[in-house]
PDB file of C-alpha atoms in Angstrom:
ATOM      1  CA  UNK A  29       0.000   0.000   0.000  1.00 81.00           C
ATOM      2  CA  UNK A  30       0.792   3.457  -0.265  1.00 93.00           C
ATOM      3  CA  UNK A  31       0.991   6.157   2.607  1.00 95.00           C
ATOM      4  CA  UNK A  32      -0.726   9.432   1.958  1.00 97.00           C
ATOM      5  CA  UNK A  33      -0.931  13.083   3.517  1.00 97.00           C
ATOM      6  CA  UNK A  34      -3.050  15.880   2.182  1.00 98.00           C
ATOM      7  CA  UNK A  35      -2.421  19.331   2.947  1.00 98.00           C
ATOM      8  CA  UNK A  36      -3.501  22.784   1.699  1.00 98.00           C
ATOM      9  CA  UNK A  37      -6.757  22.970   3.204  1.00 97.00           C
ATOM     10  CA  UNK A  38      -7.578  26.218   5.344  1.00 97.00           C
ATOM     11  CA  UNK A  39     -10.313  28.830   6.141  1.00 98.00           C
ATOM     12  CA  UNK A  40     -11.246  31.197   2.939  1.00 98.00           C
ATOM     13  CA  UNK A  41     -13.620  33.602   1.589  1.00 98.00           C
ATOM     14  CA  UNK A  42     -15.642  32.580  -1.091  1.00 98.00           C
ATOM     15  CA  UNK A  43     -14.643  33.138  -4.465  1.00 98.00           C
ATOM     16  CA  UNK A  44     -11.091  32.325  -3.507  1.00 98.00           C
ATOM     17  CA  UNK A  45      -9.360  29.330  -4.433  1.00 98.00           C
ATOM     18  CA  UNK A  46      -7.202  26.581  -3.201  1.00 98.00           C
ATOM     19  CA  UNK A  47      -4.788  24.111  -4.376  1.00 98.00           C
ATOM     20  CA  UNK A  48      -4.493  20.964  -2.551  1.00 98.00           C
ATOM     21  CA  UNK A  49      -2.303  18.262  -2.219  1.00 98.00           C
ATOM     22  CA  UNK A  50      -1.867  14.555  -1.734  1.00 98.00           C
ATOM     23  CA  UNK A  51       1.590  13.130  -1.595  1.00 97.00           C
ATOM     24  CA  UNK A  52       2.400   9.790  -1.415  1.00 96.00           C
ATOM     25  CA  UNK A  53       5.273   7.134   0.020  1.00 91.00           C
ATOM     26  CA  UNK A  54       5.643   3.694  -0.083  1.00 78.00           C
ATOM     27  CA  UNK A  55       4.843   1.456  -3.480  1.00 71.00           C
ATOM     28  CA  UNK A  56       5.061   2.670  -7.084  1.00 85.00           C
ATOM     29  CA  UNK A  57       2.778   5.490  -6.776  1.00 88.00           C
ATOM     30  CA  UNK A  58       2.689   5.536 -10.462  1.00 91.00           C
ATOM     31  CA  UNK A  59       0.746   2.367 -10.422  1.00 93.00           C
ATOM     32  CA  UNK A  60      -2.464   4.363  -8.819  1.00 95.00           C
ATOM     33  CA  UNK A  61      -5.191   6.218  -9.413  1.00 97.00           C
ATOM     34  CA  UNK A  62      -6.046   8.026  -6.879  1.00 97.00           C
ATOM     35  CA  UNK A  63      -9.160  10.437  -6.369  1.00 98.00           C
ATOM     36  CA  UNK A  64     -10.627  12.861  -4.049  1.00 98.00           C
ATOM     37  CA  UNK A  65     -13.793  12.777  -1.845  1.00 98.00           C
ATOM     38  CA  UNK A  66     -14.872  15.218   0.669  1.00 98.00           C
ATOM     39  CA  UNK A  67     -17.377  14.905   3.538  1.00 97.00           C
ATOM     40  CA  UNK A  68     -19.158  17.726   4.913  1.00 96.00           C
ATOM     41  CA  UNK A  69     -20.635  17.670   8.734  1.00 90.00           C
ATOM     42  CA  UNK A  70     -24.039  15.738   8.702  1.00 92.00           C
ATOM     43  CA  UNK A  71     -23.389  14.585   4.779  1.00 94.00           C
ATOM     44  CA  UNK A  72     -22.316  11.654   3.233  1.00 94.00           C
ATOM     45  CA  UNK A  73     -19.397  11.564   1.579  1.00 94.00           C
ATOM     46  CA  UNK A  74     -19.119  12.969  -1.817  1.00 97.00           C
ATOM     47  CA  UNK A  75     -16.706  12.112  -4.649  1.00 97.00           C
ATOM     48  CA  UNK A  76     -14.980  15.081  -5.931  1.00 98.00           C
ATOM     49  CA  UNK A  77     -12.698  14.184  -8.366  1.00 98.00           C
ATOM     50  CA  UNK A  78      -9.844  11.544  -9.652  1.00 98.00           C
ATOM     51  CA  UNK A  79      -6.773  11.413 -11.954  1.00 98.00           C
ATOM     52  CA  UNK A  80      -6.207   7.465 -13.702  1.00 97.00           C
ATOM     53  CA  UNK A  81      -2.703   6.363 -13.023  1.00 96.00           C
ATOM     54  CA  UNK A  82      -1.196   6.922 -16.455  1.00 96.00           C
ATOM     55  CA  UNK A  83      -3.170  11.257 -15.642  1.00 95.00           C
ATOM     56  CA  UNK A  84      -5.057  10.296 -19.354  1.00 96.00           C
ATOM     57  CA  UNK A  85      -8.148   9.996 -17.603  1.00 97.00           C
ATOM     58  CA  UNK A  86      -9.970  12.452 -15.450  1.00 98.00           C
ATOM     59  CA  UNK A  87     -12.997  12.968 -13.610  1.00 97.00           C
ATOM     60  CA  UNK A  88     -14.950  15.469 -12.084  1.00 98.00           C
ATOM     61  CA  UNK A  89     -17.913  15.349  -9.626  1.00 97.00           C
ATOM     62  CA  UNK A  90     -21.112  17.977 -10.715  1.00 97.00           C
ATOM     63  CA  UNK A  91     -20.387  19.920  -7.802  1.00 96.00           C
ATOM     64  CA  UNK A  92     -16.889  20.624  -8.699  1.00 97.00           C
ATOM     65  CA  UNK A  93     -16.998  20.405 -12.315  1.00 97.00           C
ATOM     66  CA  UNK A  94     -15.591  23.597 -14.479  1.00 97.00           C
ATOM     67  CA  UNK A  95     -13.853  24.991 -11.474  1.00 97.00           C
ATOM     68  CA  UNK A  96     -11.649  22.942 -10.612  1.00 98.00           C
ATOM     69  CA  UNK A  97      -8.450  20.695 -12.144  1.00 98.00           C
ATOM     70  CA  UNK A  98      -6.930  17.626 -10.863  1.00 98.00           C
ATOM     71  CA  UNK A  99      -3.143  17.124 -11.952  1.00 98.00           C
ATOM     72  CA  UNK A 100      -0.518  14.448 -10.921  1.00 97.00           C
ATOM     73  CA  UNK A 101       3.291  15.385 -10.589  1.00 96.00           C
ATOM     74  CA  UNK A 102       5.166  11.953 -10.556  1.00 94.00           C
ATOM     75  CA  UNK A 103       8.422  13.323  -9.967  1.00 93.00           C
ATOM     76  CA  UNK A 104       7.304  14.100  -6.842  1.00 94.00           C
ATOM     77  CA  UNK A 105       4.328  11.286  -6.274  1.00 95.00           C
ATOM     78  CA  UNK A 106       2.411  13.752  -5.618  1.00 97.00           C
ATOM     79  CA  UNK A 107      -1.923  14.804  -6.700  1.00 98.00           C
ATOM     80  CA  UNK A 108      -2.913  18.428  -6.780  1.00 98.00           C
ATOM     81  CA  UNK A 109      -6.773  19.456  -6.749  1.00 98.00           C
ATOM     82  CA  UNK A 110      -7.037  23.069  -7.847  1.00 98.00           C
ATOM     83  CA  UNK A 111     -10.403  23.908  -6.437  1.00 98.00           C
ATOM     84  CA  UNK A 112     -11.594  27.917  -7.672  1.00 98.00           C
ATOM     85  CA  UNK A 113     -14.586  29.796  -6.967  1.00 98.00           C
ATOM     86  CA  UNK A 114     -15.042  28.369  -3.637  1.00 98.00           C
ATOM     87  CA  UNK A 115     -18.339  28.190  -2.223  1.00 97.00           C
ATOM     88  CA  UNK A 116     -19.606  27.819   1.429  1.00 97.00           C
ATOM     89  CA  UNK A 117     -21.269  24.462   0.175  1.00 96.00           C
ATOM     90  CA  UNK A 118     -17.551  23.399  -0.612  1.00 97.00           C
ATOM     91  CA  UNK A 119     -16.687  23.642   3.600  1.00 98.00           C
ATOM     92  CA  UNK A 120     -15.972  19.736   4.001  1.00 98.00           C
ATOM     93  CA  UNK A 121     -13.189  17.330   5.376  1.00 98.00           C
ATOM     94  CA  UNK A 122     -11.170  16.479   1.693  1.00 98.00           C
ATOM     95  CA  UNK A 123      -9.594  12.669   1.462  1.00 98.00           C
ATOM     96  CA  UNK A 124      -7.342  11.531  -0.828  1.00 98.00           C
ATOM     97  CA  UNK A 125      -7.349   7.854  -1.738  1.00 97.00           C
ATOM     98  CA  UNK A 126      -5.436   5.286  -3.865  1.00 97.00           C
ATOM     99  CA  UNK A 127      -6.627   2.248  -5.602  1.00 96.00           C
ATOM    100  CA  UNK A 128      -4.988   0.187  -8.507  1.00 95.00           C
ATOM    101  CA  UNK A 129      -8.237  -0.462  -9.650  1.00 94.00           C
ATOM    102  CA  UNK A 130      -9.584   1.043 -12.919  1.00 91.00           C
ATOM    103  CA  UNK A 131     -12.872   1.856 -10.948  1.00 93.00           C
ATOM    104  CA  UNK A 132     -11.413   4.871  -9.150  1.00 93.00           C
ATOM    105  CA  UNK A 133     -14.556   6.549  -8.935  1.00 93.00           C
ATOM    106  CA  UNK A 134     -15.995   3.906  -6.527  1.00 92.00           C
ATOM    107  CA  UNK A 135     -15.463   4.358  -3.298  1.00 92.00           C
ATOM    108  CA  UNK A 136     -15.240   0.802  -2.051  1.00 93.00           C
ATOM    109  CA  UNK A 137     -12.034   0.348  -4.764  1.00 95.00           C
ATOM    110  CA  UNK A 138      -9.791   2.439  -2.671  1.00 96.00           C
ATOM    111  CA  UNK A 139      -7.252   0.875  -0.607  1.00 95.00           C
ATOM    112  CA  UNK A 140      -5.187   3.817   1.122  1.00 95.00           C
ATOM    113  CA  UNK A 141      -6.647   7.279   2.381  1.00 97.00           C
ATOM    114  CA  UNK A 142      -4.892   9.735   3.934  1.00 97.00           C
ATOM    115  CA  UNK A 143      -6.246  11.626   7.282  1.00 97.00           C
ATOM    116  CA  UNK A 144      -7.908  14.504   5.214  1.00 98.00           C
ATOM    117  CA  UNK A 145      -7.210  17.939   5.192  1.00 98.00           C
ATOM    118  CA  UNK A 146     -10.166  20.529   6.748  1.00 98.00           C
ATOM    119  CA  UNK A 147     -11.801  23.445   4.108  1.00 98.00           C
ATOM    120  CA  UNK A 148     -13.711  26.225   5.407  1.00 98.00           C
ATOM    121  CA  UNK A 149     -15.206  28.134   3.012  1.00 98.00           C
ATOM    122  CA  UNK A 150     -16.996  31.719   4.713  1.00 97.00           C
ATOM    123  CA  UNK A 151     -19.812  33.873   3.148  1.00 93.00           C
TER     124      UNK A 151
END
């Protein structure tokens, strides 16, 4: 398995933006996909977007969609989720996860998360 950390996450205005990150340690991080998922207090979890392990495919949940951009940097095994136009509706817990499976917009497919990283989005 791999070991992941996210980090960028903080307390913003709306209409700001954020960039965060997922790096990863351990196996051939190259050999995952790995995808995003938030979960806001009282919610269910939410996919928000994932990146194929070869970065040719990429998804976007309908919340999320044409404001934000998942990239991969493999030089540093690391997943960046540029997230613009923040809304208060975007205020969740965000997870990173990894899965070799070509499902990666399944949740039950994931076999590493990392602890999350808090986003507070304020009127």
């Amino acid at each position: 398995q791999v070991q992941l950390v996210e980090s960028g996450g903080g307390l913003v205005q709306a209409g700001s933006s954020l960039r965060l990150s997922c790096a990863a340690s351990g196996r051939t991080f190259s050999d995952y996909g790995v995808g995003w998922w938030r979960r806001a207090p009282g919610e269910q979890r939410e996919f928000v977007s994932a990146i194929s392990h070869t970065g040719g495919s990429r998804y976007y949940g309908d919340s999320v969609k044409g404001r934000s951009i998942i990239s991969r940097d493999y030089a540093k095994n690391m997943v960046h989720l540029q997230l613009n136009n923040l809304k208060p509706e975007d205020t969740a817990v965000y997870y990173c996860g990894a899965t070799r499976s070509l499902y990666i917009k399944s949740w039950g497919e994931y076999e590493s998360w990392g602890q999350g990283t808090q986003v507070t989005v304020s009127v």
